[in-house]
Short mmCIF file of N, CA and C in Angstrom, two decimals:
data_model
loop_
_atom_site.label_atom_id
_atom_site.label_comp_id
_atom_site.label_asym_id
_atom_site.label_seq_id
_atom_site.Cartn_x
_atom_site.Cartn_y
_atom_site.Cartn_z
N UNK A 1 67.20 115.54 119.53
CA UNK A 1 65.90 114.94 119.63
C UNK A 1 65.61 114.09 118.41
N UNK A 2 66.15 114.52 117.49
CA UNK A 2 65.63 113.77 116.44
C UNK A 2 66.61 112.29 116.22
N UNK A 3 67.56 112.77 116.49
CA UNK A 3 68.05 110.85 116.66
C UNK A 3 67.58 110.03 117.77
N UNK A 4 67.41 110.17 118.84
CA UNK A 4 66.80 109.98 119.98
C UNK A 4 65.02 109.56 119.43
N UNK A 5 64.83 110.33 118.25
CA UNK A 5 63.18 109.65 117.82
C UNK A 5 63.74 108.95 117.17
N UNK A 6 64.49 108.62 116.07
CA UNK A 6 64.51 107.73 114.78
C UNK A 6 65.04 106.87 115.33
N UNK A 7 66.22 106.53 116.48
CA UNK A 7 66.83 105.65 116.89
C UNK A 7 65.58 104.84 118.00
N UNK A 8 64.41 105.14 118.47
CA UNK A 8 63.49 104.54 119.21
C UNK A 8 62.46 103.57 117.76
N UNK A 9 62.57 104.33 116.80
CA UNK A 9 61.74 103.81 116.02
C UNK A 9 62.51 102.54 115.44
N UNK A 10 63.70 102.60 115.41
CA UNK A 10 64.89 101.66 114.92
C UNK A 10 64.61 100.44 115.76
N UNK A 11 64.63 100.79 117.49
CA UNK A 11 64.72 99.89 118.12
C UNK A 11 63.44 99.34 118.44
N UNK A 12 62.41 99.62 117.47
CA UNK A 12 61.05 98.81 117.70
C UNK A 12 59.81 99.93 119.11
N UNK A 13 60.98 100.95 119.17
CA UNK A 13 59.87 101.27 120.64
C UNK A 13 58.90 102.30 120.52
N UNK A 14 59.06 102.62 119.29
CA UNK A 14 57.91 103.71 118.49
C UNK A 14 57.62 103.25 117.06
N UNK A 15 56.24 103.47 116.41
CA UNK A 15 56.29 103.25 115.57
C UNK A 15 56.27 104.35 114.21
N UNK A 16 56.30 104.11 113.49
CA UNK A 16 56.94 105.09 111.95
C UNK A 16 57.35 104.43 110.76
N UNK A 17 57.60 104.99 110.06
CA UNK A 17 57.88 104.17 108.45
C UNK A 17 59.68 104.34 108.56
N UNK A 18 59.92 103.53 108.51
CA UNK A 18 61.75 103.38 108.68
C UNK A 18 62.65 104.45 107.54
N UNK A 19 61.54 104.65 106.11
CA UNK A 19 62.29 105.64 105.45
C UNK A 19 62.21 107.15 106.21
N UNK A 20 60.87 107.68 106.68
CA UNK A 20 61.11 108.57 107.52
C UNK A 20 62.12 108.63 108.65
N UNK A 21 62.22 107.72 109.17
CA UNK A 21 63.59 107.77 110.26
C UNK A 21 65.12 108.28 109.86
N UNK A 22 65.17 107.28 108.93
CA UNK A 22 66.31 107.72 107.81
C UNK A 22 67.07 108.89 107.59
N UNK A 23 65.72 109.59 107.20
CA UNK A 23 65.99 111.13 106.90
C UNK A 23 65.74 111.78 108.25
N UNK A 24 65.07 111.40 109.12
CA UNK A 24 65.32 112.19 110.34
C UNK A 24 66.66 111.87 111.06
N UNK A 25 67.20 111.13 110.44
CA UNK A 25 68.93 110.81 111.56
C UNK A 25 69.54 111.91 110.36
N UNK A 26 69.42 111.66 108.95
CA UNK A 26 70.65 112.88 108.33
C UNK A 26 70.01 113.83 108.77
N UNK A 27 68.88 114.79 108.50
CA UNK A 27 68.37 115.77 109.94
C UNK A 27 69.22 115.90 110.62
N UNK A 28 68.93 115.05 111.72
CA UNK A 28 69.71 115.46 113.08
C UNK A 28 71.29 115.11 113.29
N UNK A 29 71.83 114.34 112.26
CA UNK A 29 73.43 114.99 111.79
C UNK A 29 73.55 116.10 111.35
N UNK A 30 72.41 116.78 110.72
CA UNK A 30 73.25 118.34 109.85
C UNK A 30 72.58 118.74 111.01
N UNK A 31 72.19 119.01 111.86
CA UNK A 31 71.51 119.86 113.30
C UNK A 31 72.98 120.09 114.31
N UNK A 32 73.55 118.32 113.88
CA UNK A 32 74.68 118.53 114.76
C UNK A 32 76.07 119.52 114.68
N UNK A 33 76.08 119.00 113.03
CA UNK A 33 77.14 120.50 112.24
C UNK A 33 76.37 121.54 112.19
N UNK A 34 75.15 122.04 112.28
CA UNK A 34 74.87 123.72 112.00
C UNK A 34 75.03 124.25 113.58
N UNK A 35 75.09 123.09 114.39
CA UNK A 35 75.13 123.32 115.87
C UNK A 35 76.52 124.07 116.37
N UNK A 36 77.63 122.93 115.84
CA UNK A 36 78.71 123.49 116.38
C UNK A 36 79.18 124.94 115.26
N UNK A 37 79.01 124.95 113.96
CA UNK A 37 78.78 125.93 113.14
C UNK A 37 78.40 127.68 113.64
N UNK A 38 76.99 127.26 114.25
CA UNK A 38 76.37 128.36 115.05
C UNK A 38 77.31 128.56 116.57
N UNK A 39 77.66 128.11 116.59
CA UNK A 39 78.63 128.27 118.04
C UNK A 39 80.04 129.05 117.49
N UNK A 40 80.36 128.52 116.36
CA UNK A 40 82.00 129.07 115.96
C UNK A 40 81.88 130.40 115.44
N UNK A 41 80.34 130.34 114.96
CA UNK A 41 80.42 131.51 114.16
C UNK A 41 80.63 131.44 112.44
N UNK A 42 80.56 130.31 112.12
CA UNK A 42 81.13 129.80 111.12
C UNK A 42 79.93 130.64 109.53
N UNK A 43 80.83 131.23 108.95
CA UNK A 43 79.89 131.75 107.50
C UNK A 43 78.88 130.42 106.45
N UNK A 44 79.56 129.69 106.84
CA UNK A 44 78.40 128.39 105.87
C UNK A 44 77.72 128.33 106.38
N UNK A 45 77.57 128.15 108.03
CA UNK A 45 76.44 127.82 109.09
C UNK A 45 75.29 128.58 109.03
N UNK A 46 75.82 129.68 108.57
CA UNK A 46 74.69 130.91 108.09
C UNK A 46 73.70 130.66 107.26
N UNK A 47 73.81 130.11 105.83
CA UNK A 47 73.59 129.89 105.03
C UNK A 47 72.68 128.47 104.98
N UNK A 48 73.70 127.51 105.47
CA UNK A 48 73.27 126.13 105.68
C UNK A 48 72.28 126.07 107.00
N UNK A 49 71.83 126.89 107.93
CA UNK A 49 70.68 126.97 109.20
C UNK A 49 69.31 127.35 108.23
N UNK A 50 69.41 128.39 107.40
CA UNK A 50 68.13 128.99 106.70
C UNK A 50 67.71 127.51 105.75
N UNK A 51 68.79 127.36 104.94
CA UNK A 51 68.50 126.24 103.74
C UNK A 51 67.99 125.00 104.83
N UNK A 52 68.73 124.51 105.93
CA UNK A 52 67.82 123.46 106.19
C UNK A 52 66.99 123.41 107.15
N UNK A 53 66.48 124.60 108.00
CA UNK A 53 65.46 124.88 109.00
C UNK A 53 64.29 125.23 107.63
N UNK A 54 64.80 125.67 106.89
CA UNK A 54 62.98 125.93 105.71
C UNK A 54 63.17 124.51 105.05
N UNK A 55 63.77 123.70 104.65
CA UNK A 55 63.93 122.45 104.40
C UNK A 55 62.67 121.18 105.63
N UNK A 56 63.08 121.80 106.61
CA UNK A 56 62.60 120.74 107.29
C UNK A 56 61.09 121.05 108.23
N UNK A 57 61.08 122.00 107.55
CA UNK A 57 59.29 122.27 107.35
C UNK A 57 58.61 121.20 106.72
N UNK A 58 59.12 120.89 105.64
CA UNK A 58 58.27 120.00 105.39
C UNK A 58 58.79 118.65 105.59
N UNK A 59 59.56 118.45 106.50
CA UNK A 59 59.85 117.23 107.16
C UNK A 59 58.98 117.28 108.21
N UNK A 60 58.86 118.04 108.74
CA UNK A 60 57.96 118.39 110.33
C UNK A 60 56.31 117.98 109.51
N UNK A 61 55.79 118.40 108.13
CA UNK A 61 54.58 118.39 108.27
C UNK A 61 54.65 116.29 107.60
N UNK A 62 55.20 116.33 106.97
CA UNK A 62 55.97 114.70 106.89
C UNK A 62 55.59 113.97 107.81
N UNK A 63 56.68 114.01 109.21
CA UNK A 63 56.54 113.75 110.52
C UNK A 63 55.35 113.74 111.25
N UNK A 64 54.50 114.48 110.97
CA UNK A 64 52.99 114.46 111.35
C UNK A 64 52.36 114.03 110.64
N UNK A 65 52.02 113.83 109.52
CA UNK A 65 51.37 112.91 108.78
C UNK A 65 51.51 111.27 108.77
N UNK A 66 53.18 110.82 108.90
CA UNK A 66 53.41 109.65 108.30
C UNK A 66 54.25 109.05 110.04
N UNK A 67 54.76 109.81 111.05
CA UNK A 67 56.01 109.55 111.86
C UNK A 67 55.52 108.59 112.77
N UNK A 68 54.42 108.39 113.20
CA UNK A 68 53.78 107.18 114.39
C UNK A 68 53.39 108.30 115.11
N UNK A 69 53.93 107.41 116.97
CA UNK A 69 54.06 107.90 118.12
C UNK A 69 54.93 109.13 118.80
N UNK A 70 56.20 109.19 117.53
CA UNK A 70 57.23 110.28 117.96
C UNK A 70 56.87 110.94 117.05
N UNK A 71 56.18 110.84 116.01
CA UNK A 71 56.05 111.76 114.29
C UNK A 71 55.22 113.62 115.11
N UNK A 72 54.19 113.17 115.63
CA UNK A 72 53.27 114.60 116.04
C UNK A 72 54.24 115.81 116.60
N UNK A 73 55.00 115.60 117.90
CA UNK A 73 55.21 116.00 118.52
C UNK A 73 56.39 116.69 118.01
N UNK A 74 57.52 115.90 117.14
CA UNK A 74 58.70 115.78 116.71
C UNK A 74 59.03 116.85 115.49
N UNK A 75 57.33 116.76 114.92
CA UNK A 75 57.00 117.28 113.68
C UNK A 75 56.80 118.75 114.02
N UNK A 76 56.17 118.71 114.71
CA UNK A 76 55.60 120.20 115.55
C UNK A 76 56.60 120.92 115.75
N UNK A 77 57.62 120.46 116.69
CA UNK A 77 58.63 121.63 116.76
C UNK A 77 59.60 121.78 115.52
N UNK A 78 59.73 120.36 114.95
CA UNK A 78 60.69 121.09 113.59
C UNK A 78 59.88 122.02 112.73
N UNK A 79 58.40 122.15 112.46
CA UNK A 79 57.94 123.30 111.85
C UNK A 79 58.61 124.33 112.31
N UNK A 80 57.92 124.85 113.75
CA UNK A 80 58.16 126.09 114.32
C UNK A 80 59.62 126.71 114.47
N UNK A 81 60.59 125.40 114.28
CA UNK A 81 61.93 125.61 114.60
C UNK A 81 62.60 125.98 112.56
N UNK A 82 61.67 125.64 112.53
CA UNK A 82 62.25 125.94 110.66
C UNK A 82 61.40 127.15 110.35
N UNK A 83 60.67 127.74 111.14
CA UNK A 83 60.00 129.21 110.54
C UNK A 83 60.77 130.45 111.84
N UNK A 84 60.87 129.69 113.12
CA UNK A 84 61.92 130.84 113.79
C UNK A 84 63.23 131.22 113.63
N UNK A 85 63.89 129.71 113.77
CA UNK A 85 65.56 129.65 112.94
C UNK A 85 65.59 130.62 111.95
N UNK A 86 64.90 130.52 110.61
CA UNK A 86 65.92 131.50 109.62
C UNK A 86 65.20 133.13 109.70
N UNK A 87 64.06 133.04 110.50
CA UNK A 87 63.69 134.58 110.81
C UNK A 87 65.03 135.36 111.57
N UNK A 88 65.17 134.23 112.68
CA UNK A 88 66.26 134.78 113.69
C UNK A 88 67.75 135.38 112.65
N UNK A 89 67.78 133.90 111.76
CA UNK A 89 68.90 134.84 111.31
C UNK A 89 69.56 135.65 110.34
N UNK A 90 67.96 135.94 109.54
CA UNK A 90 68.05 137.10 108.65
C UNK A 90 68.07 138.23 109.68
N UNK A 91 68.23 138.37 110.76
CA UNK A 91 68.16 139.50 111.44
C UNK A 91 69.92 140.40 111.80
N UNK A 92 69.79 141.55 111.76
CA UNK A 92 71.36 142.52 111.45
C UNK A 92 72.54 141.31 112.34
N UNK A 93 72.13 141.63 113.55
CA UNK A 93 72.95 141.16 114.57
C UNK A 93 73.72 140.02 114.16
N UNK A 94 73.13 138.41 114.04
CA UNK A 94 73.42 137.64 113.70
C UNK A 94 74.09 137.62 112.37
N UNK A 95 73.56 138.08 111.58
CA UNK A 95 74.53 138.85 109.95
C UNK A 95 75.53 138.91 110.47
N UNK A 96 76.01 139.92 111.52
CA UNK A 96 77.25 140.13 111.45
C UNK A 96 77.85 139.77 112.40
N UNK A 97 77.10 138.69 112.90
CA UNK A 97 78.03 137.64 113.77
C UNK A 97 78.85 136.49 112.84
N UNK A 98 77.95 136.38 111.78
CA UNK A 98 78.32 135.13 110.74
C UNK A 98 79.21 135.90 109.86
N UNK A 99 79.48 137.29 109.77
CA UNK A 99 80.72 138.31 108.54
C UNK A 99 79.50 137.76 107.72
N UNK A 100 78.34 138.44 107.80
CA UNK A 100 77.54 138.52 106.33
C UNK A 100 76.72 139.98 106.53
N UNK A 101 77.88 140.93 106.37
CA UNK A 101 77.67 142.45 106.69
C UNK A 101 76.76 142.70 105.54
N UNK A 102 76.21 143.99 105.28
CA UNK A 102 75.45 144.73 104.58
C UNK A 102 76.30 145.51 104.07
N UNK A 103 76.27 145.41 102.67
CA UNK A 103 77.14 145.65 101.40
C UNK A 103 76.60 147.19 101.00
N UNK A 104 75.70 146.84 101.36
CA UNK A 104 74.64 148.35 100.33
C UNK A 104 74.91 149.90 101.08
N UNK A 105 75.19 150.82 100.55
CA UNK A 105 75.61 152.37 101.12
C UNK A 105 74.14 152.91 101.89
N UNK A 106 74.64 153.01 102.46
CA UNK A 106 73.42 153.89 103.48
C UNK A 106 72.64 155.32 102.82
N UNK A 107 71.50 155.38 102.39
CA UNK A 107 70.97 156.49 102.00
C UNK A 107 71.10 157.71 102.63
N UNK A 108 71.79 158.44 102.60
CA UNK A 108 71.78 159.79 103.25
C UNK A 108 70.33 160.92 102.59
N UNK A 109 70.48 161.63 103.60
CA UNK A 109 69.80 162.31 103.27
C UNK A 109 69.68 163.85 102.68
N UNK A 110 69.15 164.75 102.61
CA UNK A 110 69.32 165.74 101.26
C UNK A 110 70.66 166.50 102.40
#
């Protein structure tokens, strides 16, 4: 979605500030590597989904402030998608889908 906005704004058919576009196409190139990343299973993808889904929070509030016609809408879900993304994958499951097991000994009890 997000090249699909910056590339409309490129071609005159939305309007926006062209440096915002910019950064919404590298956006939605690293969307494309954390994409196939999250599919392989890949351990950077882990790492690199949290760093740039909380990253692009404030691209999303950016996007609504400054983006035009595609900025509101565009902006909106990259918030929500940068505060669910890295909730989702601080969670066990996904940990140890990515081999980012839990190191720490389990407290037993008396």
């Amino acid at each position: 979605m997000s090249l699909f906005g910056a590339a409309s704004v490129f071609s005159g058919n939305a309007t926006g500030p062209t440096w915002l576009a910019i950064v919404v196409v590298v956006f939605g190139i690293l969307g494309l590597a954390l994409g196939v990343g999250f599919y392989t299973g890949r351990r950077w993808a882990w790492m690199g989904g949290i760093v740039v889904y909380i990253i692009s929070i404030l691209l999303g509030i950016l996007e609504i402030l400054y983006g035009g016609t595609v900025g509101g809408m565009g902006g909106a879900i990259r918030i929500v998608a940068g505060i669910i993304v890295p909730l989702y994958l601080t969670r066990p499951s996904p940990k140890n889908f990515f081999g980012k097991r839990n190191n720490r000994p389990e407290l037993v009890g008396p």
